[in-house]
mmCIF file of C-alpha atoms in Angstrom:
data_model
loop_
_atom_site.group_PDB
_atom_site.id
_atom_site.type_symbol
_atom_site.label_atom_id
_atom_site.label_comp_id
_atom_site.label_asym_id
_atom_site.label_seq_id
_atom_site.Cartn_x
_atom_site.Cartn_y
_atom_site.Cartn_z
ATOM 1 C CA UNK V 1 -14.914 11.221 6.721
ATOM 2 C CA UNK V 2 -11.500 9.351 7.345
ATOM 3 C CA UNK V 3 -8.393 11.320 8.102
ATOM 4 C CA UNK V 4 -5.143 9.535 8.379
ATOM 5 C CA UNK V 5 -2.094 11.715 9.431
ATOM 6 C CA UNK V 6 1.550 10.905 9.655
ATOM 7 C CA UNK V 7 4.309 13.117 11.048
ATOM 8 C CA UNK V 8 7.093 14.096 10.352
ATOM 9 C CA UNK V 9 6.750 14.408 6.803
ATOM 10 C CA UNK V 10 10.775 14.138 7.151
ATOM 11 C CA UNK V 11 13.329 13.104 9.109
ATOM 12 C CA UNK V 12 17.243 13.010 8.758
ATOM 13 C CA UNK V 13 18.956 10.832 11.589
ATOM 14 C CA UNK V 14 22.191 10.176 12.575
ATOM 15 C CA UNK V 15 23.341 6.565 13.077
ATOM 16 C CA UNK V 16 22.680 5.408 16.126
ATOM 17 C CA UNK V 17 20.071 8.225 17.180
ATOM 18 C CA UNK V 18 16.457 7.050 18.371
ATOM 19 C CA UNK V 19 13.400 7.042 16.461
ATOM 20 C CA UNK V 20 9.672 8.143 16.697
ATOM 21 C CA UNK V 21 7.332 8.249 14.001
ATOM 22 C CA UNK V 22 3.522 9.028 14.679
ATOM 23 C CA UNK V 23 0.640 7.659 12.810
ATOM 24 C CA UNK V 24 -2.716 8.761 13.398
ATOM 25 C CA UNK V 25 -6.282 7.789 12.555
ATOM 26 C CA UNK V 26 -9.935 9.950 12.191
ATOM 27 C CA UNK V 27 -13.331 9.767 11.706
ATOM 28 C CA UNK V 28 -12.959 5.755 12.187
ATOM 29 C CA UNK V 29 -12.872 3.399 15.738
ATOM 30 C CA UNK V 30 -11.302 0.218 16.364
ATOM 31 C CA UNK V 31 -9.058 0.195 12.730
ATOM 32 C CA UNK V 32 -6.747 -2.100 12.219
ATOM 33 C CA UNK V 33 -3.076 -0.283 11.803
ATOM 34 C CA UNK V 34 -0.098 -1.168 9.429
ATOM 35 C CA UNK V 35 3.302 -0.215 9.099
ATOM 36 C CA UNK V 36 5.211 -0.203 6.064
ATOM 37 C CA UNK V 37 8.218 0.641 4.345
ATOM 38 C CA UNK V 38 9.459 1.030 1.064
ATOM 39 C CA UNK V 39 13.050 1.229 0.486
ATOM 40 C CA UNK V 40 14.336 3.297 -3.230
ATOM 41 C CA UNK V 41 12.438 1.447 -5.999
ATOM 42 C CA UNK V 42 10.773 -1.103 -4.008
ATOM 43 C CA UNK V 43 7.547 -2.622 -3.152
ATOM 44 C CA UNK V 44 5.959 -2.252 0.253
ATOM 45 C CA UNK V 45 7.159 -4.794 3.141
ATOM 46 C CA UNK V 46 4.897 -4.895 6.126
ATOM 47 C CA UNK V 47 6.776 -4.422 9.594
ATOM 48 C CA UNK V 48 3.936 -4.198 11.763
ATOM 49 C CA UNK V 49 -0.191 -4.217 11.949
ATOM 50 C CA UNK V 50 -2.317 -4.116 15.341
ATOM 51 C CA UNK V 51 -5.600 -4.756 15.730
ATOM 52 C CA UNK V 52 -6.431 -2.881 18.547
ATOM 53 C CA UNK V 53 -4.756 -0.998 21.635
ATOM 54 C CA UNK V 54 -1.583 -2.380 22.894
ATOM 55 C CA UNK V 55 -1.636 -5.671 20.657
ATOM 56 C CA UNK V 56 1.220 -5.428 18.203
ATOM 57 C CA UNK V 57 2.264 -8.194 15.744
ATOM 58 C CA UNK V 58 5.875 -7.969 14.183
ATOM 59 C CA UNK V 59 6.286 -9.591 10.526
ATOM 60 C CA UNK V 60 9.698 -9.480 10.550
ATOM 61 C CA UNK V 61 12.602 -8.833 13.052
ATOM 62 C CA UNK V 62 14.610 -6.203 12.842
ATOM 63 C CA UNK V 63 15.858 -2.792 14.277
ATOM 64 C CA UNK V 64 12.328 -1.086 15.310
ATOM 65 C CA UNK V 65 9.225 -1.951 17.318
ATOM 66 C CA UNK V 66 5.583 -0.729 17.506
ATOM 67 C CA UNK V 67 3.341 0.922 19.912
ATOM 68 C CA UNK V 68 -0.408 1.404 19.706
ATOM 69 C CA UNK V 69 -1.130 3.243 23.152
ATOM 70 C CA UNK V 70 -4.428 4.726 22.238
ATOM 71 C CA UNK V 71 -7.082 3.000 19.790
ATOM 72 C CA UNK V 72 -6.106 5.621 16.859
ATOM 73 C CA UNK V 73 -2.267 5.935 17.288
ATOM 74 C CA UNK V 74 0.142 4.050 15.932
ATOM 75 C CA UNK V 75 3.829 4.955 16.885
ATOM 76 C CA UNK V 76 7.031 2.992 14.986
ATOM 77 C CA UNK V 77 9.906 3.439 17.542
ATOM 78 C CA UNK V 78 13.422 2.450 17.311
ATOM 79 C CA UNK V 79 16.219 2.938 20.077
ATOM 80 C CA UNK V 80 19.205 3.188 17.778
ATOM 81 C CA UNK V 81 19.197 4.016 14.322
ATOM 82 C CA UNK V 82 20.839 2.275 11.561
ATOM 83 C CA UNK V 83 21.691 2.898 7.883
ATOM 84 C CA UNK V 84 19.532 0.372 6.443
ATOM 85 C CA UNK V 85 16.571 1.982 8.062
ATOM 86 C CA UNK V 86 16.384 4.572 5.511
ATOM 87 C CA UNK V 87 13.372 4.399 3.716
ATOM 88 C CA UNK V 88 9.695 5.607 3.345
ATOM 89 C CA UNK V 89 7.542 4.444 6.066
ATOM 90 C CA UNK V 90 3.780 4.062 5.100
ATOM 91 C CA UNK V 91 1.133 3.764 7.957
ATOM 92 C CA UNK V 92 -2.420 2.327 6.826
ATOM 93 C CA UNK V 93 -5.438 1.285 8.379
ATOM 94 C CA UNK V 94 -7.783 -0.632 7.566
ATOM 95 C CA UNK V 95 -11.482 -0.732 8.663
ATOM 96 C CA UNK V 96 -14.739 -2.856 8.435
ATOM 97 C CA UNK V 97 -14.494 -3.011 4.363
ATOM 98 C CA UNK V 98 -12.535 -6.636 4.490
ATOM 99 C CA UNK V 99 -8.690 -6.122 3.474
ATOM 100 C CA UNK V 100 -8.916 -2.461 2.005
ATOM 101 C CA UNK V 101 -6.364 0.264 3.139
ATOM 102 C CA UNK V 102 -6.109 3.538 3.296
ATOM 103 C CA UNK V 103 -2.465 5.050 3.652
ATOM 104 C CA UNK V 104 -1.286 8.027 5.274
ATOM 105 C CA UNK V 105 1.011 10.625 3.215
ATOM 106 C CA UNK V 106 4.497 8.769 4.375
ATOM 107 C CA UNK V 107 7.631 9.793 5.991
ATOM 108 C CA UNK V 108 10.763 9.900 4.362
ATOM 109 C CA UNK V 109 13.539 8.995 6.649
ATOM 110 C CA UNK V 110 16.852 9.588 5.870
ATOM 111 C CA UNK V 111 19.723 7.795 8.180
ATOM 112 C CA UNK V 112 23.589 9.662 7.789
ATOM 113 C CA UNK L 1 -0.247 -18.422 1.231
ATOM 114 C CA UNK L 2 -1.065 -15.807 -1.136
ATOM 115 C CA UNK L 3 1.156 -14.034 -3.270
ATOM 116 C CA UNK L 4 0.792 -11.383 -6.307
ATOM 117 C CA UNK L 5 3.152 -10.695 -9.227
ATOM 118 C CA UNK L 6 3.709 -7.650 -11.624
ATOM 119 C CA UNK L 7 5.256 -9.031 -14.469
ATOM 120 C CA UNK L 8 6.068 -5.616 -15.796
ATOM 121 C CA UNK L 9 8.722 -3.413 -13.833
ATOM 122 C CA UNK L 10 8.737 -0.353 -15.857
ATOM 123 C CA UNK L 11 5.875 0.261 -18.554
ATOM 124 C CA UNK L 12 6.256 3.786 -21.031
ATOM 125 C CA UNK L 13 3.479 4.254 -22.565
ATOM 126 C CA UNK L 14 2.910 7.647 -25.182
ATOM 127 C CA UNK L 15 -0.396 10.350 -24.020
ATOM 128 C CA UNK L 16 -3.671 9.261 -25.013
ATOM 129 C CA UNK L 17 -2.347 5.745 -25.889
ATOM 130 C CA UNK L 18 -4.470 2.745 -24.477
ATOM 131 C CA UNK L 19 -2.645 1.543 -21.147
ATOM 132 C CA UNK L 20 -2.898 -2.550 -19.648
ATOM 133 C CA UNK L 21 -0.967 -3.354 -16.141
ATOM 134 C CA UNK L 22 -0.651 -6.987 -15.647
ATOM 135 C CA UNK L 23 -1.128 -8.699 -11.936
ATOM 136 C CA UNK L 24 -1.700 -12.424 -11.574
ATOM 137 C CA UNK L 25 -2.118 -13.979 -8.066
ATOM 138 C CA UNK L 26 -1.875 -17.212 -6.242
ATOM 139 C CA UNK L 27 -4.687 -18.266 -4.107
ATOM 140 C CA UNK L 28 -6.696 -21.111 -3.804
ATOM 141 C CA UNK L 29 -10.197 -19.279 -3.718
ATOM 142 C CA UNK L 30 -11.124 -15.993 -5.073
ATOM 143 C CA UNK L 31 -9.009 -13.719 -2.992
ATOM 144 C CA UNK L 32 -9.921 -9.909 -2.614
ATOM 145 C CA UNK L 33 -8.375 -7.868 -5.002
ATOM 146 C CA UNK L 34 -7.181 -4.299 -5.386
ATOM 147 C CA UNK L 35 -4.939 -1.939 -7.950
ATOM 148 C CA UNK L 36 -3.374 1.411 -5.748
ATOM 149 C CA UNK L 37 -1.593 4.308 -7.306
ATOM 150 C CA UNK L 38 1.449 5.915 -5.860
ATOM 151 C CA UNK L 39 2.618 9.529 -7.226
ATOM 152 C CA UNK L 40 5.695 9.987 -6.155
ATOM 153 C CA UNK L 41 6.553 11.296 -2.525
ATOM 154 C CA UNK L 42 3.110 10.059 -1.589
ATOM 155 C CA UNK L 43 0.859 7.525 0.020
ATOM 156 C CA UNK L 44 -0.895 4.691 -1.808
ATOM 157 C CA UNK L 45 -4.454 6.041 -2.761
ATOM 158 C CA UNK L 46 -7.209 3.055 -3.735
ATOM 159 C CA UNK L 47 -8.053 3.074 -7.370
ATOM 160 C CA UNK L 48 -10.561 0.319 -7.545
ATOM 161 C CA UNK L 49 -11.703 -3.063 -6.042
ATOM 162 C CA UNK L 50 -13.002 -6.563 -6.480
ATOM 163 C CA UNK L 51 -15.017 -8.261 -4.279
ATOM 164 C CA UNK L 52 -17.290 -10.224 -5.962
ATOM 165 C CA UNK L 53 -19.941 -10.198 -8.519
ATOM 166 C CA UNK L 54 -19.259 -8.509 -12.262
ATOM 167 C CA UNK L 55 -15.728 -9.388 -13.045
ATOM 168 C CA UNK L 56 -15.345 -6.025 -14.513
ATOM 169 C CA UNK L 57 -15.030 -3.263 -12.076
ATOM 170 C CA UNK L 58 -14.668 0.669 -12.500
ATOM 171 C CA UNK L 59 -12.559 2.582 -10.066
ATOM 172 C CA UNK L 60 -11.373 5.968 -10.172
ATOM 173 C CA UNK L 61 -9.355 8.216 -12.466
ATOM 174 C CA UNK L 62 -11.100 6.058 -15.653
ATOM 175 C CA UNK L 63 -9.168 3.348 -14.458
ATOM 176 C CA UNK L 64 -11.061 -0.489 -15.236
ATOM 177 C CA UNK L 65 -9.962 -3.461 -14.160
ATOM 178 C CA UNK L 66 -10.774 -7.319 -15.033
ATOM 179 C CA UNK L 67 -11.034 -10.521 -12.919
ATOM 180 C CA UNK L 68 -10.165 -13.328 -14.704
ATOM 181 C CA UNK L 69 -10.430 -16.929 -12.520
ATOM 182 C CA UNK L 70 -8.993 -18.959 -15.070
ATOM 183 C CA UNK L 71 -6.184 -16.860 -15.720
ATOM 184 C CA UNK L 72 -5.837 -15.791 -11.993
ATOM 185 C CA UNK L 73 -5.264 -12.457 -13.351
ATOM 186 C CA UNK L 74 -6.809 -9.001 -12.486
ATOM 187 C CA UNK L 75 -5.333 -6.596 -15.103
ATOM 188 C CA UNK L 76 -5.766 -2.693 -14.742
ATOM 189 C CA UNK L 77 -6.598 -0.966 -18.117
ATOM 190 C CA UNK L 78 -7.327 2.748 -19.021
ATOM 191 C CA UNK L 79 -8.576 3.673 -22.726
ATOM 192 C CA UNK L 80 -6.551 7.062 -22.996
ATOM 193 C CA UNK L 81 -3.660 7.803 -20.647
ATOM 194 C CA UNK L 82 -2.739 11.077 -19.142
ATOM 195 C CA UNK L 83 0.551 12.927 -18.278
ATOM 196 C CA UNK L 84 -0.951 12.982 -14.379
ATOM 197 C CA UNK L 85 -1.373 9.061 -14.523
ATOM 198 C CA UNK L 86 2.362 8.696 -14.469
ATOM 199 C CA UNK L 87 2.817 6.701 -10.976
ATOM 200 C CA UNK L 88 3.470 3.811 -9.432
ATOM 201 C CA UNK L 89 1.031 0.586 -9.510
ATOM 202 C CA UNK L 90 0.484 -1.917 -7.102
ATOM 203 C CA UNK L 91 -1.625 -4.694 -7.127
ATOM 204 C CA UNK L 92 -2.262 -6.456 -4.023
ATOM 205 C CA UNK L 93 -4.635 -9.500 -2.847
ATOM 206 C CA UNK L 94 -5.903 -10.073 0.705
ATOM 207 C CA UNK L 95 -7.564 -13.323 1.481
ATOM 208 C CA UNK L 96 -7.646 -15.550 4.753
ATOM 209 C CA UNK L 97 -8.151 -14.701 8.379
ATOM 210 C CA UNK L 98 -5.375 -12.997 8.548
ATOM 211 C CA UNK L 99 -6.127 -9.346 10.452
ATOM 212 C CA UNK L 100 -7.226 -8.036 7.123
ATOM 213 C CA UNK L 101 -3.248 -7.962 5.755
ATOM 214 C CA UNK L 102 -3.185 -7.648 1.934
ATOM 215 C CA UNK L 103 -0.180 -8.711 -0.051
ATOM 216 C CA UNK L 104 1.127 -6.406 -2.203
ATOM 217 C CA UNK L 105 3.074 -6.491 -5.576
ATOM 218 C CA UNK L 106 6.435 -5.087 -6.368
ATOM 219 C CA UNK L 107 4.757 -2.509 -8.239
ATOM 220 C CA UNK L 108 4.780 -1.212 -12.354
ATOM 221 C CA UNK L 109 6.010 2.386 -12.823
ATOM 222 C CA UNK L 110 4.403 4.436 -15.645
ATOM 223 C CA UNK L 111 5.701 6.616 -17.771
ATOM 224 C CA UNK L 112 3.770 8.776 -20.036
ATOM 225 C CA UNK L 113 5.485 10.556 -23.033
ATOM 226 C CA UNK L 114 4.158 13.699 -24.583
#
């Protein structure tokens, strides 16, 4: 069966300090991969989704960026940290069962 | 482009009481649709599904759900709520060629009194 993992379960940052959140994928090839986050009593906004290795769409612009160096990895990176970041991020993938996602446990990051 | 709306923000609803979410969406065609449940602290786990076919559909948890075309609606229902049901709600729609993105609703939040 599918396994999706997502590490750290928590993180409190500084402002300004870099970022690196890991997302991975098994039991599944090929996925397509989302990023999310969820800011206090929100709904989910979609940062990122790939649909395979190294291709990375952004939905909107902002502070972070995306990686997907190997076919189940996704990694959510971001050079300097700011205040607004703070959230919960949700990774998801998605596989050959058109539009439905399956999301990882979430990590709650806290920037100070 | 699609889009999905939870009419209801906050819905309190007493143990063992009958439970309705409402979602309508905005789509041209019949759009894929789905209902997730949050607890709190966690991921988004799938709770049911509609594709095509029978308009009601069965998902986990007891949880139904009804497509309605005319009404562009897709309401979640449960007969008898639980104090473990209380959660968060999303309904979301995913339609187009779009890398399989789904669009997601701002969510309902449950609460279940004693």
């Amino acid at each position: 069966s599918q396994t999706i993992h997502q590490w750290p379960a928590t993180l409190v940052q500084p402002v300004g300090s870099p970022l690196s959140l890991e997302c991975t994928v098994e039991g599944t090839s090929n996925p397509n991969l989302y990023w999310y986050r969820q800011a206090a009593g929100r709904g989910l906004q979609l940062l990122f989704y790939s649909v395979g290795i190294g291709q990375i769409s952004s939905e909107v612009p902002q502070n972070l960026s995306a990686s997907r160096p190997q076919d189940r990895q996704f990694i959510l990176s971001s050079k300097k940290l700011l205040l607004s970041d703070s959230g919960f991020y949700l990774c998801a993938w998605k596989g050959d069962s058109a539009y439905e996602q399956y999301f990882g446990p979430g990590t709650r990051l806290t920037v100070t | 482009a699609q889009s999905v709306t939870q009419p209801d923000i906050h819905i309190t609803v007493s143990e063992g009481a009958s439970l309705e979410l409402r979602c309508n969406y905005s789509y041209g065609a019949t759009p894929y649709l789905f209902w997730y449940v949050q607890s709190p602290g966690q991921g988004l786990q799938l709770l049911l599904k509609y594709f095509s076919g029978d308009t009601l559909v069965q998902g986990i948890k007891g949880f139904e759900a009804e497509f309605k075309r005319s009404q562009s609606s897709f309401n979640l229902r449960k007969p008898s709520v639980h104090w473990s049901d209380a959660a968060e709600y999303f309904c979301a729609v995913g339609a187009g060629t779009n890398a399989g993105k789904s669009t997601f609703g701002d969510g309902t939040t449950l609460t279940v009194k004693p």
